[in-house]
Structures are given as C-alpha cells and as structure tokens.
C-alpha cells in the first residue's frame, strides 16, 4: 500500500514538473528557461506557471481512479496538495 502511494506521489511530482516545463515553453518569451523563470519571478506570475503545471496531475489522478488504483490516486492527490502549499508559501512571501 505504501509503495502504491509513493508511486502515485512520484507520478504527481513528475507530471507537475512536465506541466511546469510545458507552461514555460508555451507562455515564455524566450527559449532559455532561466530567463523565463527570472521574468516570471520579477513580474509576479511564477506561481501561476506552477499552478498551470500542476494541471497535469488532474489527468493522472482520474486515470488512476479509472483503473481502480485508488492508492496511487491518493499519492497524486498528496503531491498536488504539497504543490498547492508550496505555491501559497511562494505567493505570500513576495
């Protein structure tokens, strides 16, 4: 059971990272990720990119539910909540 939750958690984190990279490529003004991230931080939309990146977790969550992998879906949900907390901390520190 713990292994299944860990697998779901890792899938959630990886999906969020891929979504974040996709958001950087799609919404960024440059091909250099460092420049886009610096712009996002200075202009105040970094947390929005993080939130858009976490949208891929929605697909992973429902895919696991459809395949009756409830513990993996729970892991994805845990990773999404941690991303939410991180996003809120970053947003309110600025």
Coordinates of N, CA, C and O in Angstrom, one line a residue:
X1 N 0.8 -1.2 0.0 CA 0.0 0.0 0.0 C 0.9 1.3 0.0 O 0.6 2.2 -0.8
X2 N 1.9 1.3 0.9 CA 2.8 2.5 0.9 C 3.5 2.6 -0.4 O 3.7 3.8 -0.9
X3 N 3.9 1.5 -1.0 CA 4.6 1.6 -2.3 C 3.7 2.2 -3.4 O 4.1 3.0 -4.2
X4 N 2.4 1.8 -3.4 CA 1.4 2.4 -4.4 C 1.3 3.9 -4.2 O 1.2 4.6 -5.1
X5 N 1.2 4.3 -2.9 CA 1.0 5.8 -2.6 C 2.3 6.5 -3.1 O 2.2 7.6 -3.7
X6 N 3.5 5.9 -2.8 CA 4.7 6.5 -3.3 C 4.8 6.6 -4.8 O 5.2 7.6 -5.3
X7 N 4.4 5.6 -5.5 CA 4.4 5.6 -7.0 C 3.4 6.7 -7.4 O 3.8 7.5 -8.3
X8 N 2.3 6.9 -6.8 CA 1.3 7.9 -7.2 C 1.9 9.3 -6.9 O 1.8 10.2 -7.7
X9 N 2.6 9.4 -5.8 CA 3.3 10.7 -5.4 C 4.3 11.1 -6.4 O 4.4 12.2 -6.9
X10 N 5.2 10.1 -6.8 CA 6.2 10.4 -7.8 C 5.6 10.7 -9.2 O 6.1 11.6 -9.8
X11 N 4.5 10.0 -9.6 CA 3.9 10.4 -10.8 C 3.3 11.8 -10.8 O 3.5 12.6 -11.7
X12 N 2.8 12.2 -9.6 CA 2.2 13.5 -9.5 C 3.3 14.6 -9.6 O 3.1 15.6 -10.2
X13 N 4.5 14.3 -8.9 CA 5.6 15.3 -9.0 C 6.1 15.4 -10.4 O 6.4 16.5 -10.9
X14 N 6.3 14.3 -11.0 CA 6.9 14.3 -12.4 C 5.9 14.9 -13.4 O 6.3 15.7 -14.2
X15 N 4.6 14.7 -13.2 CA 3.6 15.3 -14.1 C 3.6 16.8 -13.9 O 3.5 17.6 -14.8
X16 N 3.7 17.2 -12.6 CA 3.8 18.7 -12.3 C 5.0 19.3 -12.9 O 4.9 20.5 -13.5
X17 N 6.1 18.7 -12.9 CA 7.4 19.2 -13.5 C 7.2 19.3 -15.0 O 7.6 20.3 -15.6
X18 N 6.7 18.3 -15.6 CA 6.5 18.3 -17.1 C 5.5 19.4 -17.4 O 5.7 20.1 -18.4
X19 N 4.5 19.6 -16.6 CA 3.5 20.6 -16.9 C 4.1 22.0 -16.7 O 3.8 22.9 -17.5
X20 N 5.0 22.2 -15.7 CA 5.6 23.4 -15.5 C 6.6 23.8 -16.7 O 6.6 24.9 -17.2
X21 N 7.3 22.8 -17.2 CA 8.2 23.0 -18.3 C 7.4 23.3 -19.5 O 7.7 24.2 -20.3
X22 N 6.2 22.6 -19.7 CA 5.3 22.9 -20.8 C 4.8 24.4 -20.7 O 4.8 25.1 -21.7
X23 N 4.4 24.8 -19.5 CA 3.9 26.1 -19.3 C 5.0 27.2 -19.6 O 4.7 28.2 -20.2
X24 N 6.3 26.9 -19.2 CA 7.4 27.8 -19.5 C 7.6 27.9 -21.0 O 7.7 29.0 -21.6
X25 N 7.5 26.8 -21.7 CA 7.7 26.8 -23.2 C 6.6 27.5 -23.9 O 6.8 28.2 -24.8
X26 N 5.4 27.3 -23.4 CA 4.2 27.9 -24.1 C 4.0 29.4 -23.8 O 3.7 30.1 -24.7
X27 N 4.2 29.8 -22.5 CA 3.9 31.2 -22.2 C 5.2 32.0 -22.1 O 5.1 33.2 -22.0
X28 N 6.4 31.4 -22.1 CA 7.6 32.2 -22.0 C 7.9 32.9 -23.3 O 7.5 32.6 -24.4
X29 N 8.7 34.0 -23.1 CA 9.1 34.9 -24.2 C 10.4 34.4 -24.8 O 10.9 35.0 -25.8
X30 N 11.1 33.5 -24.2 CA 12.4 33.0 -24.6 C 12.5 31.5 -24.6 O 11.7 30.8 -23.9
X31 N 13.6 31.0 -25.3 CA 13.8 29.6 -25.2 C 14.6 29.2 -24.0 O 14.7 28.0 -23.7
X32 N 15.3 30.2 -23.4 CA 16.1 29.9 -22.2 C 15.2 29.9 -20.9 O 14.6 30.9 -20.6
X33 N 15.1 28.7 -20.3 CA 14.3 28.5 -19.1 C 14.6 29.5 -18.0 O 13.8 30.0 -17.3
X34 N 15.9 29.7 -17.8 CA 16.4 30.5 -16.7 C 15.9 32.0 -16.9 O 15.4 32.6 -15.9
X35 N 15.9 32.5 -18.1 CA 15.4 33.8 -18.4 C 13.9 33.9 -18.1 O 13.4 34.8 -17.5
X36 N 13.2 32.9 -18.6 CA 11.7 32.9 -18.4 C 11.4 32.8 -16.9 O 10.5 33.5 -16.5
X37 N 12.1 32.0 -16.2 CA 11.8 31.9 -14.7 C 12.1 33.2 -14.0 O 11.4 33.6 -13.2
X38 N 13.3 33.8 -14.4 CA 13.6 35.1 -13.8 C 12.5 36.2 -14.1 O 12.1 37.0 -13.2
X39 N 12.1 36.2 -15.4 CA 11.0 37.1 -15.7 C 9.7 36.8 -15.0 O 9.0 37.7 -14.5
X40 N 9.4 35.5 -14.8 CA 8.2 35.2 -14.1 C 8.2 35.6 -12.7 O 7.2 36.1 -12.1
X41 N 9.4 35.5 -12.0 CA 9.5 35.9 -10.6 C 9.4 37.4 -10.5 O 8.7 37.9 -9.7
X42 N 10.1 38.1 -11.4 CA 10.1 39.6 -11.3 C 8.8 40.2 -11.7 O 8.4 41.2 -11.1
X43 N 8.0 39.5 -12.6 CA 6.7 40.1 -13.0 C 5.6 39.5 -12.2 O 4.4 39.9 -12.4
X44 N 5.9 38.5 -11.3 CA 4.9 38.0 -10.4 C 3.9 37.0 -10.9 O 2.9 36.8 -10.4
X45 N 4.3 36.2 -12.0 CA 3.5 35.2 -12.4 C 4.1 33.8 -12.3 O 3.6 32.8 -13.0
X46 N 5.1 33.7 -11.5 CA 5.8 32.4 -11.3 C 4.8 31.4 -10.7 O 4.8 30.2 -11.1
X47 N 4.0 31.8 -9.7 CA 3.1 30.9 -9.1 C 2.0 30.4 -10.0 O 1.5 29.3 -9.9
X48 N 1.7 31.3 -11.0 CA 0.7 30.9 -12.0 C 1.2 29.8 -12.9 O 0.5 28.9 -13.2
X49 N 2.5 29.9 -13.2 CA 3.1 28.8 -14.0 C 3.1 27.5 -13.2 O 2.9 26.4 -13.8
X50 N 3.4 27.6 -11.9 CA 3.4 26.4 -11.1 C 2.0 25.8 -11.1 O 1.8 24.6 -11.2
X51 N 1.0 26.6 -11.0 CA -0.4 26.1 -10.9 C -0.8 25.5 -12.2 O -1.5 24.4 -12.3
X52 N -0.4 26.1 -13.3 CA -0.7 25.5 -14.6 C 0.0 24.2 -14.8 O -0.5 23.2 -15.3
X53 N 1.2 24.1 -14.3 CA 2.0 22.9 -14.4 C 1.3 21.7 -13.6 O 1.4 20.6 -14.0
X54 N 0.7 22.1 -12.5 CA 0.0 21.1 -11.7 C -1.3 20.5 -12.3 O -1.8 19.5 -11.8
X55 N -1.7 21.1 -13.4 CA -3.0 20.7 -14.0 C -2.8 19.3 -14.6 O -3.8 18.5 -14.7
X56 N -1.6 18.9 -14.9 CA -1.4 17.5 -15.4 C -1.7 16.5 -14.4 O -2.0 15.3 -14.7
X57 N -1.6 16.9 -13.1 CA -2.0 15.9 -12.1 C -3.4 15.5 -12.1 O -3.8 14.4 -11.7
X58 N -4.2 16.4 -12.6 CA -5.7 16.1 -12.8 C -5.9 14.9 -13.7 O -6.6 13.9 -13.3
X59 N -5.2 14.8 -14.8 CA -5.2 13.7 -15.7 C -4.7 12.4 -15.0 O -5.3 11.3 -15.2
X60 N -3.6 12.5 -14.3 CA -3.0 11.3 -13.7 C -4.0 10.8 -12.6 O -4.2 9.6 -12.5
X61 N -4.6 11.7 -11.9 CA -5.5 11.4 -10.8 C -6.7 10.6 -11.3 O -7.0 9.5 -10.8
X62 N -7.3 11.1 -12.3 CA -8.5 10.4 -12.9 C -8.1 9.2 -13.6 O -8.9 8.2 -13.7
X63 N -7.0 9.1 -14.2 CA -6.5 7.9 -14.9 C -6.4 6.8 -13.8 O -6.8 5.6 -14.1
X64 N -5.7 7.1 -12.7 CA -5.6 6.1 -11.6 C -6.9 5.7 -11.1 O -7.2 4.5 -10.8
X65 N -7.9 6.6 -10.9 CA -9.2 6.3 -10.5 C -9.9 5.3 -11.4 O -10.6 4.4 -11.0
X66 N -9.8 5.6 -12.7 CA -10.5 4.8 -13.7 C -9.9 3.4 -13.7 O -10.7 2.4 -14.0
X67 N -8.6 3.2 -13.5 CA -8.0 1.9 -13.4 C -8.1 1.3 -12.1 O -7.5 0.2 -11.8
X68 N -8.9 1.8 -11.2 CA -9.1 1.3 -9.8 C -7.8 1.2 -9.0 O -7.6 0.3 -8.2
X69 N -6.9 2.2 -9.2 CA -5.6 2.3 -8.5 C -5.8 3.4 -7.5 O -5.2 4.5 -7.6
X70 N -6.6 3.2 -6.5 CA -7.0 4.2 -5.5 C -5.8 4.8 -4.7 O -5.7 5.9 -4.4
X71 N -4.9 3.9 -4.3 CA -3.8 4.3 -3.5 C -2.8 5.2 -4.3 O -2.2 6.1 -3.8
X72 N -2.7 4.9 -5.6 CA -1.8 5.7 -6.5 C -2.5 7.1 -6.7 O -1.8 8.1 -6.7
X73 N -3.8 7.1 -6.8 CA -4.6 8.4 -6.9 C -4.4 9.2 -5.6 O -4.2 10.4 -5.7
X74 N -4.3 8.5 -4.5 CA -4.1 9.2 -3.2 C -2.7 9.8 -3.2 O -2.5 11.0 -2.8
X75 N -1.7 9.1 -3.8 CA -0.4 9.7 -3.9 C -0.3 10.9 -4.8 O 0.3 11.9 -4.4
X76 N -1.1 10.9 -5.9 CA -1.1 12.1 -6.8 C -1.8 13.2 -6.0 O -1.3 14.4 -6.1
X77 N -2.8 12.9 -5.3 CA -3.5 14.0 -4.5 C -2.6 14.6 -3.5 O -2.6 15.8 -3.3
X78 N -1.8 13.8 -2.8 CA -0.8 14.3 -1.8 C 0.2 15.2 -2.5 O 0.5 16.3 -1.9
X79 N 0.7 14.8 -3.6 CA 1.7 15.7 -4.3 C 1.0 17.0 -4.8 O 1.7 18.0 -4.7
X80 N -0.2 16.9 -5.2 CA -0.9 18.1 -5.6 C -1.1 19.1 -4.4 O -0.9 20.3 -4.5
X81 N -1.5 18.5 -3.2 CA -1.6 19.4 -2.0 C -0.3 20.0 -1.6 O -0.2 21.2 -1.3
X82 N 0.8 19.2 -1.7 CA 2.1 19.8 -1.4 C 2.5 20.9 -2.4 O 3.1 21.9 -2.0
X83 N 2.2 20.7 -3.7 CA 2.4 21.8 -4.7 C 1.6 23.0 -4.3 O 2.1 24.2 -4.4
X84 N 0.4 22.8 -3.9 CA -0.5 23.9 -3.5 C 0.1 24.7 -2.3 O 0.2 25.9 -2.4
X85 N 0.6 24.0 -1.3 CA 1.2 24.6 -0.2 C 2.4 25.4 -0.6 O 2.6 26.5 -0.1
X86 N 3.3 24.8 -1.4 CA 4.5 25.4 -1.9 C 4.1 26.7 -2.6 O 4.8 27.7 -2.5
X87 N 3.1 26.6 -3.5 CA 2.7 27.7 -4.3 C 2.2 28.9 -3.4 O 2.6 30.0 -3.6
X88 N 1.4 28.5 -2.4 CA 0.9 29.6 -1.5 C 2.1 30.2 -0.7 O 2.0 31.4 -0.5
X89 N 3.0 29.4 -0.2 CA 4.1 30.0 0.5 C 4.9 31.0 -0.4 O 5.3 32.1 0.0
X90 N 5.2 30.6 -1.6 CA 5.9 31.4 -2.5 C 5.1 32.7 -2.8 O 5.7 33.8 -2.8
X91 N 3.8 32.6 -3.0 CA 3.0 33.7 -3.4 C 3.0 34.7 -2.2 O 3.0 35.9 -2.5
X92 N 2.8 34.2 -1.0 CA 2.7 35.2 0.1 C 4.0 35.7 0.6 O 4.1 36.6 1.4
X93 N 5.2 35.1 0.2 CA 6.5 35.6 0.6 C 6.9 36.8 -0.3 O 7.7 37.6 0.1
X94 N 6.3 37.0 -1.4 CA 6.6 38.1 -2.3 C 5.8 39.3 -2.0 O 4.9 39.6 -1.6

